[in-house]
PDB file of C-alpha atoms in Angstrom:
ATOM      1  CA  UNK A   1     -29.510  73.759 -62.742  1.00 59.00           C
ATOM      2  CA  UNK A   2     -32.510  71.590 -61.416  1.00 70.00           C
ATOM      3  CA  UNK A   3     -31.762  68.728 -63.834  1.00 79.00           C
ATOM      4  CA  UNK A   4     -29.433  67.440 -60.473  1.00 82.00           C
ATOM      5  CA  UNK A   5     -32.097  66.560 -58.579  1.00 86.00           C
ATOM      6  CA  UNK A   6     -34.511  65.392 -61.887  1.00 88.00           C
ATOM      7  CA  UNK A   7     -35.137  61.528 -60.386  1.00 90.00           C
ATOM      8  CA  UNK A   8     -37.591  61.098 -62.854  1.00 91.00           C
ATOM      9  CA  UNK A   9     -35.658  59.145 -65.291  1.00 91.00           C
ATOM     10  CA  UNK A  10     -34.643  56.557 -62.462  1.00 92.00           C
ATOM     11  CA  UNK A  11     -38.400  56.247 -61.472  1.00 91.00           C
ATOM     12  CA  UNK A  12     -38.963  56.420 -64.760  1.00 92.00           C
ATOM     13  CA  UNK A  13     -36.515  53.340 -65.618  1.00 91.00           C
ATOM     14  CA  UNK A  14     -37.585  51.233 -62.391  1.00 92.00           C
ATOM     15  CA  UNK A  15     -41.326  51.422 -63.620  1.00 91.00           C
ATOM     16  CA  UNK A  16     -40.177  50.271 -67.022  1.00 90.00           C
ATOM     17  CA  UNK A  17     -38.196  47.692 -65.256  1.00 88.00           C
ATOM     18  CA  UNK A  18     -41.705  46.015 -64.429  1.00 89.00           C
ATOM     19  CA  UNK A  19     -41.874  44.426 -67.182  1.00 86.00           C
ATOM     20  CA  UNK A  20     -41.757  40.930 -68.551  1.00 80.00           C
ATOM     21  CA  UNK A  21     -39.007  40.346 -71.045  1.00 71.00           C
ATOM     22  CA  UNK A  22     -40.183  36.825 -72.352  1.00 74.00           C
ATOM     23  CA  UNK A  23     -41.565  38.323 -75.038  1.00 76.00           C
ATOM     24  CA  UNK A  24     -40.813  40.975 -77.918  1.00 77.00           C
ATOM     25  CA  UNK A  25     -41.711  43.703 -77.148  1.00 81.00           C
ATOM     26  CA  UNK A  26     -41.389  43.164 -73.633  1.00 78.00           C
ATOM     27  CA  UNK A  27     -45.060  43.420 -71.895  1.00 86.00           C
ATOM     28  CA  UNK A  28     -46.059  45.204 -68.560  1.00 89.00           C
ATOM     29  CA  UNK A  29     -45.292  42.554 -66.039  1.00 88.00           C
ATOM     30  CA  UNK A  30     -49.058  43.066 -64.196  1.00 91.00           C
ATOM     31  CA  UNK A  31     -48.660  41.541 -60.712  1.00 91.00           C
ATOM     32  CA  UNK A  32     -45.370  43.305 -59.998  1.00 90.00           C
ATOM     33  CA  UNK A  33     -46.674  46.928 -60.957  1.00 92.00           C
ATOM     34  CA  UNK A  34     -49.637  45.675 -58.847  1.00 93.00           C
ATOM     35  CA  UNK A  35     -47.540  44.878 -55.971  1.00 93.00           C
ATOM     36  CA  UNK A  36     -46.607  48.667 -56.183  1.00 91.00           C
ATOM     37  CA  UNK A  37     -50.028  49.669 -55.133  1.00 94.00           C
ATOM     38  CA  UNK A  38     -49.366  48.157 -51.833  1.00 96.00           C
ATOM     39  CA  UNK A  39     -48.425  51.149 -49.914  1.00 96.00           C
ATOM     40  CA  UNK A  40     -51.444  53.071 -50.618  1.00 96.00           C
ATOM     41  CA  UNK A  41     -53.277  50.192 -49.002  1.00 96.00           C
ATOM     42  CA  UNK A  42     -50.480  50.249 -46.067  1.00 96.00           C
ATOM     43  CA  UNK A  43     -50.780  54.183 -46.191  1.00 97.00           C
ATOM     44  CA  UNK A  44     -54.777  54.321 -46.369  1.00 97.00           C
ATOM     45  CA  UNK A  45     -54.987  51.579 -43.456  1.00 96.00           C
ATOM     46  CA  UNK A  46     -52.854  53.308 -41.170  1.00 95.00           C
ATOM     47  CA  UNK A  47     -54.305  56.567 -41.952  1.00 94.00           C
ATOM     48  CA  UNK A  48     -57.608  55.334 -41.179  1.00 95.00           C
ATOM     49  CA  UNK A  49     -56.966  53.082 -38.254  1.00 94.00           C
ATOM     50  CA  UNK A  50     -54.496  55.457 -37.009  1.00 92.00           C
ATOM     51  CA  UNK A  51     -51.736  53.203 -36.275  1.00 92.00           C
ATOM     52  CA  UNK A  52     -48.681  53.927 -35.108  1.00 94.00           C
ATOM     53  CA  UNK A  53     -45.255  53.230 -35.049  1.00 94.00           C
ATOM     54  CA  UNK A  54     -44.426  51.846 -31.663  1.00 93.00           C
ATOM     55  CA  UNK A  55     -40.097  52.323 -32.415  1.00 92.00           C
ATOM     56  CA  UNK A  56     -39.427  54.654 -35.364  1.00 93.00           C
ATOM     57  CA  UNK A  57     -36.029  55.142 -34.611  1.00 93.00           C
ATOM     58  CA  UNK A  58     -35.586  51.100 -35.461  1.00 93.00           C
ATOM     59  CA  UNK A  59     -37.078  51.493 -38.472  1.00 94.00           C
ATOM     60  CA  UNK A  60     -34.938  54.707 -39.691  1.00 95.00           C
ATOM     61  CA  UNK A  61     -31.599  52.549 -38.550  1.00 95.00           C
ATOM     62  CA  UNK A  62     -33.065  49.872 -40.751  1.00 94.00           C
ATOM     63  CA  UNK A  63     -33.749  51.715 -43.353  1.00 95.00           C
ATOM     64  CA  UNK A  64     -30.010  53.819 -43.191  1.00 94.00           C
ATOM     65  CA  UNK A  65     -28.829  50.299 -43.571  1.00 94.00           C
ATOM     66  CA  UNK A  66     -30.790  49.241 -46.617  1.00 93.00           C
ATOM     67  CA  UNK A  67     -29.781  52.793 -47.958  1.00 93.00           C
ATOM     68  CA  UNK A  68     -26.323  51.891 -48.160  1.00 93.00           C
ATOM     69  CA  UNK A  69     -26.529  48.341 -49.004  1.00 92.00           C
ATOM     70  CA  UNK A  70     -28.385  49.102 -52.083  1.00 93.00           C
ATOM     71  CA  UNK A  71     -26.149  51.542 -52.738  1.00 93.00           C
ATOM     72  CA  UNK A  72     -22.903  49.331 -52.567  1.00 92.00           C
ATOM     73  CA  UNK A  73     -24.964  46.975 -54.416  1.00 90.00           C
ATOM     74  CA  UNK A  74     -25.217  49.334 -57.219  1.00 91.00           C
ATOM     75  CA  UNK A  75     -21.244  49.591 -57.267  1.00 90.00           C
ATOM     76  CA  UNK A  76     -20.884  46.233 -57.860  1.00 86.00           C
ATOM     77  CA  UNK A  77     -23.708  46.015 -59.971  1.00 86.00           C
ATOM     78  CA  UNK A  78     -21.884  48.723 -62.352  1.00 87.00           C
ATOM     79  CA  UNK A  79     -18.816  46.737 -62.215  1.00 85.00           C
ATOM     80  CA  UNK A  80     -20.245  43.877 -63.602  1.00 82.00           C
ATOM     81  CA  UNK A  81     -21.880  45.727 -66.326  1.00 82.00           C
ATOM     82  CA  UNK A  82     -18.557  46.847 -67.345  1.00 82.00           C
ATOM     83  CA  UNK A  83     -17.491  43.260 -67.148  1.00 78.00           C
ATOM     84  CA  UNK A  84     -20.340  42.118 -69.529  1.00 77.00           C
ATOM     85  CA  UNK A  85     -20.070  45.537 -71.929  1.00 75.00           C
ATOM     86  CA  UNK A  86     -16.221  43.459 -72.427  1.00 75.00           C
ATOM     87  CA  UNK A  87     -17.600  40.336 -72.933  1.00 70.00           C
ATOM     88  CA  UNK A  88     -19.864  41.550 -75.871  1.00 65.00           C
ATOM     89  CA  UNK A  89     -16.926  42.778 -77.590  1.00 63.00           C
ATOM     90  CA  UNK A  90     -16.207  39.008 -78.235  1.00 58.00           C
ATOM     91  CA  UNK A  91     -18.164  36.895 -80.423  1.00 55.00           C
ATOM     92  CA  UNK A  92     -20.947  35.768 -78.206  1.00 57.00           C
ATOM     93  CA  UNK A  93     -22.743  38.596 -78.672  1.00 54.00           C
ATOM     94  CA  UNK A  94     -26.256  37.803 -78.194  1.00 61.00           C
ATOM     95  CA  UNK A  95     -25.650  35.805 -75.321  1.00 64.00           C
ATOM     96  CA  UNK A  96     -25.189  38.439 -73.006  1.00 69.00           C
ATOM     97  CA  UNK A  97     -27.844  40.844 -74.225  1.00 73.00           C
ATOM     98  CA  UNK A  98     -30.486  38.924 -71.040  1.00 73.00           C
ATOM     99  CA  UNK A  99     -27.815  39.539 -68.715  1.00 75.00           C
ATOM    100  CA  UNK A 100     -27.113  43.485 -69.501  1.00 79.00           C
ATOM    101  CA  UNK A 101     -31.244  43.843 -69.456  1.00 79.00           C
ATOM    102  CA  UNK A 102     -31.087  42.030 -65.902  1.00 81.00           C
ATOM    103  CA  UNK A 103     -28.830  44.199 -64.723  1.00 84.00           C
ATOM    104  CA  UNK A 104     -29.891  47.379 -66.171  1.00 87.00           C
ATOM    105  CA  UNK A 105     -33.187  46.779 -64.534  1.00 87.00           C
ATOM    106  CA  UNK A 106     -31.689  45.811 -61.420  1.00 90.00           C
ATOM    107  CA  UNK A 107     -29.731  48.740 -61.688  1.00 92.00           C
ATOM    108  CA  UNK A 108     -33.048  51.293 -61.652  1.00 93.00           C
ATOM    109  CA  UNK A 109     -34.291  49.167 -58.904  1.00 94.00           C
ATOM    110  CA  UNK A 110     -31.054  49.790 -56.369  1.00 94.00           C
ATOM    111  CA  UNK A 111     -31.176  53.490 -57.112  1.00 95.00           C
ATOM    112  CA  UNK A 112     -34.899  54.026 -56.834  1.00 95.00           C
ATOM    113  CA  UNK A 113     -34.745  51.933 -53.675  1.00 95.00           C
ATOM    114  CA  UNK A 114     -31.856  54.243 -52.753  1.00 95.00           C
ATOM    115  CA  UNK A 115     -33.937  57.115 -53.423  1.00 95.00           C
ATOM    116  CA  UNK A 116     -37.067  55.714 -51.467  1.00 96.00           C
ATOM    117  CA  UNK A 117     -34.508  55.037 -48.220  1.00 96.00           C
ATOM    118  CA  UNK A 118     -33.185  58.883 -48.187  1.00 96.00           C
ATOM    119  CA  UNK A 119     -37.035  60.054 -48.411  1.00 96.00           C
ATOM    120  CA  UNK A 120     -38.237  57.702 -45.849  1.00 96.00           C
ATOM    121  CA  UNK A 121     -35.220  58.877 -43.722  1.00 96.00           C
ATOM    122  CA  UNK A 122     -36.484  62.053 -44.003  1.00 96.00           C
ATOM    123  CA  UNK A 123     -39.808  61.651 -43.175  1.00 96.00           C
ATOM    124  CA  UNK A 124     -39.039  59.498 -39.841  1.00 96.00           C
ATOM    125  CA  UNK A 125     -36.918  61.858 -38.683  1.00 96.00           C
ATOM    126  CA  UNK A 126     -39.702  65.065 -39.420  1.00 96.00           C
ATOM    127  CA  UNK A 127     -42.098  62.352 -37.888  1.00 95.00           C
ATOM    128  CA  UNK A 128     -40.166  61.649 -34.787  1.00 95.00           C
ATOM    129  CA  UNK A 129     -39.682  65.678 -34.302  1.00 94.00           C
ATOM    130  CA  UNK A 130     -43.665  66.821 -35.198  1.00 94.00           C
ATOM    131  CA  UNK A 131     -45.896  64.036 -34.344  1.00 91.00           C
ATOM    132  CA  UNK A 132     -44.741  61.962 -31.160  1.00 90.00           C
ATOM    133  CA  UNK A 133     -46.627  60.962 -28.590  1.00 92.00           C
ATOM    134  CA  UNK A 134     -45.082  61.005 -24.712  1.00 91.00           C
ATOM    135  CA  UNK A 135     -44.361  57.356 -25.613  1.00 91.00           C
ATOM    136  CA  UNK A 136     -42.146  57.798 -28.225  1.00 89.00           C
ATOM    137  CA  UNK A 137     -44.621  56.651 -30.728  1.00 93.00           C
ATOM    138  CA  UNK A 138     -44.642  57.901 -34.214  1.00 95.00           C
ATOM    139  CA  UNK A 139     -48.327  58.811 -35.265  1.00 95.00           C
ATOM    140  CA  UNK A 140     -50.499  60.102 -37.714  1.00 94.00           C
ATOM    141  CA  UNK A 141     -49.679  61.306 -41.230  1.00 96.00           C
ATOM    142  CA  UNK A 142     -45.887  60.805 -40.884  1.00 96.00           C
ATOM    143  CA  UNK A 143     -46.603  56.945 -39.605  1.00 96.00           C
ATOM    144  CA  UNK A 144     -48.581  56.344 -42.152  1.00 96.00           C
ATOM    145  CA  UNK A 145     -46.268  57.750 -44.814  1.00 97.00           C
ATOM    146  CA  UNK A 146     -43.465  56.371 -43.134  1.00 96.00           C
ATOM    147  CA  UNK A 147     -45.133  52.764 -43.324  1.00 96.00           C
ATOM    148  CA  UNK A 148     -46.234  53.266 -47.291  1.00 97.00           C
ATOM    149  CA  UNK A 149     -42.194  54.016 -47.975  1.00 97.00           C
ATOM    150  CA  UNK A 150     -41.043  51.372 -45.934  1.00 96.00           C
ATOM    151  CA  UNK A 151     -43.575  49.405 -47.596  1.00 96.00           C
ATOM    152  CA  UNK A 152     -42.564  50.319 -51.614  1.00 96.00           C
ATOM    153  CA  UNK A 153     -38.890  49.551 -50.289  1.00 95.00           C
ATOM    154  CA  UNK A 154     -39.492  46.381 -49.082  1.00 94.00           C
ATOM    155  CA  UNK A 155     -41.251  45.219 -52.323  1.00 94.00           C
ATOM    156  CA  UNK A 156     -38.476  46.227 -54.309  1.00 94.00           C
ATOM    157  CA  UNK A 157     -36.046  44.686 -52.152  1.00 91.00           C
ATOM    158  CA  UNK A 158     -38.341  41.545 -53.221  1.00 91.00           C
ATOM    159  CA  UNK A 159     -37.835  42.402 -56.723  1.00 87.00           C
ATOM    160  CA  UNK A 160     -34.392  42.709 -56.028  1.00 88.00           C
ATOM    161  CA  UNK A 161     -33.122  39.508 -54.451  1.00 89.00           C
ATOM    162  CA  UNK A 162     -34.467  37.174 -57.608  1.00 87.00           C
ATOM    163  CA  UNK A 163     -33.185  39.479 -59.730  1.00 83.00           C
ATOM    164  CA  UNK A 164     -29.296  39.816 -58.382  1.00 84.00           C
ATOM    165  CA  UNK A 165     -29.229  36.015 -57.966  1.00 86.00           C
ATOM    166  CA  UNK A 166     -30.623  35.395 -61.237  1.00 83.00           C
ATOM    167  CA  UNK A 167     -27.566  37.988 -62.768  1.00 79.00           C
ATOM    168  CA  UNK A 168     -24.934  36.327 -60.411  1.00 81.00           C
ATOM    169  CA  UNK A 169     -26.241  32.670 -61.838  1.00 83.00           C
ATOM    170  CA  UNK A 170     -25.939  33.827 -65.326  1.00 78.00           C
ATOM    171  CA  UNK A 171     -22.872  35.749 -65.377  1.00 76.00           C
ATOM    172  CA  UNK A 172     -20.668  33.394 -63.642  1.00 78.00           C
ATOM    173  CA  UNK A 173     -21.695  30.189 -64.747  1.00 79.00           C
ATOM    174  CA  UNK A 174     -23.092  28.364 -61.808  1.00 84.00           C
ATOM    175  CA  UNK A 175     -23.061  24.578 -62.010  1.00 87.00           C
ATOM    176  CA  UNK A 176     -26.354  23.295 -62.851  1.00 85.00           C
ATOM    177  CA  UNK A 177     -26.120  21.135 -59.295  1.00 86.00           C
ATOM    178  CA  UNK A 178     -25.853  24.888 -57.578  1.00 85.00           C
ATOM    179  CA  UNK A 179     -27.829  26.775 -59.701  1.00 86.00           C
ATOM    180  CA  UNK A 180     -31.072  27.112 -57.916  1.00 85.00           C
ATOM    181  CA  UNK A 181     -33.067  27.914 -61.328  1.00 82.00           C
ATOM    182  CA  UNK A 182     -32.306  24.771 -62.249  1.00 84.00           C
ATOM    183  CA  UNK A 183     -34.932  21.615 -60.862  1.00 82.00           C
ATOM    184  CA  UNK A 184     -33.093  18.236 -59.716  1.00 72.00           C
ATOM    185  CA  UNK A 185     -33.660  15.296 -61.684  1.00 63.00           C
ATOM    186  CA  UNK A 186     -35.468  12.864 -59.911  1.00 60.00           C
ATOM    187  CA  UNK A 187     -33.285   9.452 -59.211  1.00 57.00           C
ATOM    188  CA  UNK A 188     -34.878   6.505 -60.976  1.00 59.00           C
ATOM    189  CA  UNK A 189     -35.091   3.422 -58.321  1.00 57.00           C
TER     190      UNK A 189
END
């Protein structure tokens, strides 16, 4: 009965996302899991300096947004999985095995972003209803939690946009002159 709202195999397959697959077995990609400590900092600073959030009902639109986008995102995402579980029927099988990684990854990225939107939701709009001031402004523990969410979110939104080009690059082709992993030559005079 609980196993519908188990989300520890998503978080579970975004942290093993943070890894880097240049090498066999894949290694813990340091800096990125790093970058994940980032909203404690965000969450101990504001905490401690007790900032605030000046417009909190900008950041939950924002955030509503980014909810849905990522989830759209994972549509399409699944689609082309679908598209590249077809192509490995044919005979360039190991070709495509980078490109279903990239996207599986990318995959438990969108969904635990999509997770971490819905609980910062939540929390802005508790926030906004327990711990106002006159102004309007969101304070204390629900700022600061707010602001450690928003934080996570925007990091993997980071992680994300390198990592949906890379997949669109790959799976469709792009002309070297296009592709933006690829450096120009430099024109002999």
């Amino acid at each position: 009965m609980f196993s519908r709202f188990n989300f520890i195999p998503v978080l579970r397959g975004h942290w093993k996302g943070l890894t880097d697959g240049r090498y066999t077995p894949p290694r813990p990609d340091i800096s990125a899991r790093l970058a994940t400590l980032v909203p404690i900092g965000v969450f101990v600073l504001m905490w401690l300096r007790q900032g605030r959030l000046s417009t909190p009902g900008a950041l939950l639109t924002g955030v509503s947004l980014l909810a849905g986008g990522m989830l759209s995102a994972f549509t399409h995402l699944s689609t082309l999985r679908l598209k590249v579980k077809e192509w490995v029927g044919s005979s360039e099988v190991s070709r495509y095995e980078v490109e279903k990684g990239m996207l599986d990854e990318t995959a438990a990225h969108l969904l635990t972003g999509s997770l971490l939107c819905a609980l910062d939701a939540a929390s802005l709009v508790i926030g906004m209803n327990v711990s106002v001031t006159k102004d309007g402004h969101l304070y204390g523990f629900w700022a600061a939690f707010a602001a450690a969410i928003s934080s996570y979110v925007l990091i993997i939104f980071l992680f994300l946009v390198p990592r949906l080009y890379s997949a669109y690059v790959e799976m469709n082709d792009v002309s070297p002159n296009l592709n933006g992993f690829v450096e120009r030559q430099k024109r002999k005079r």
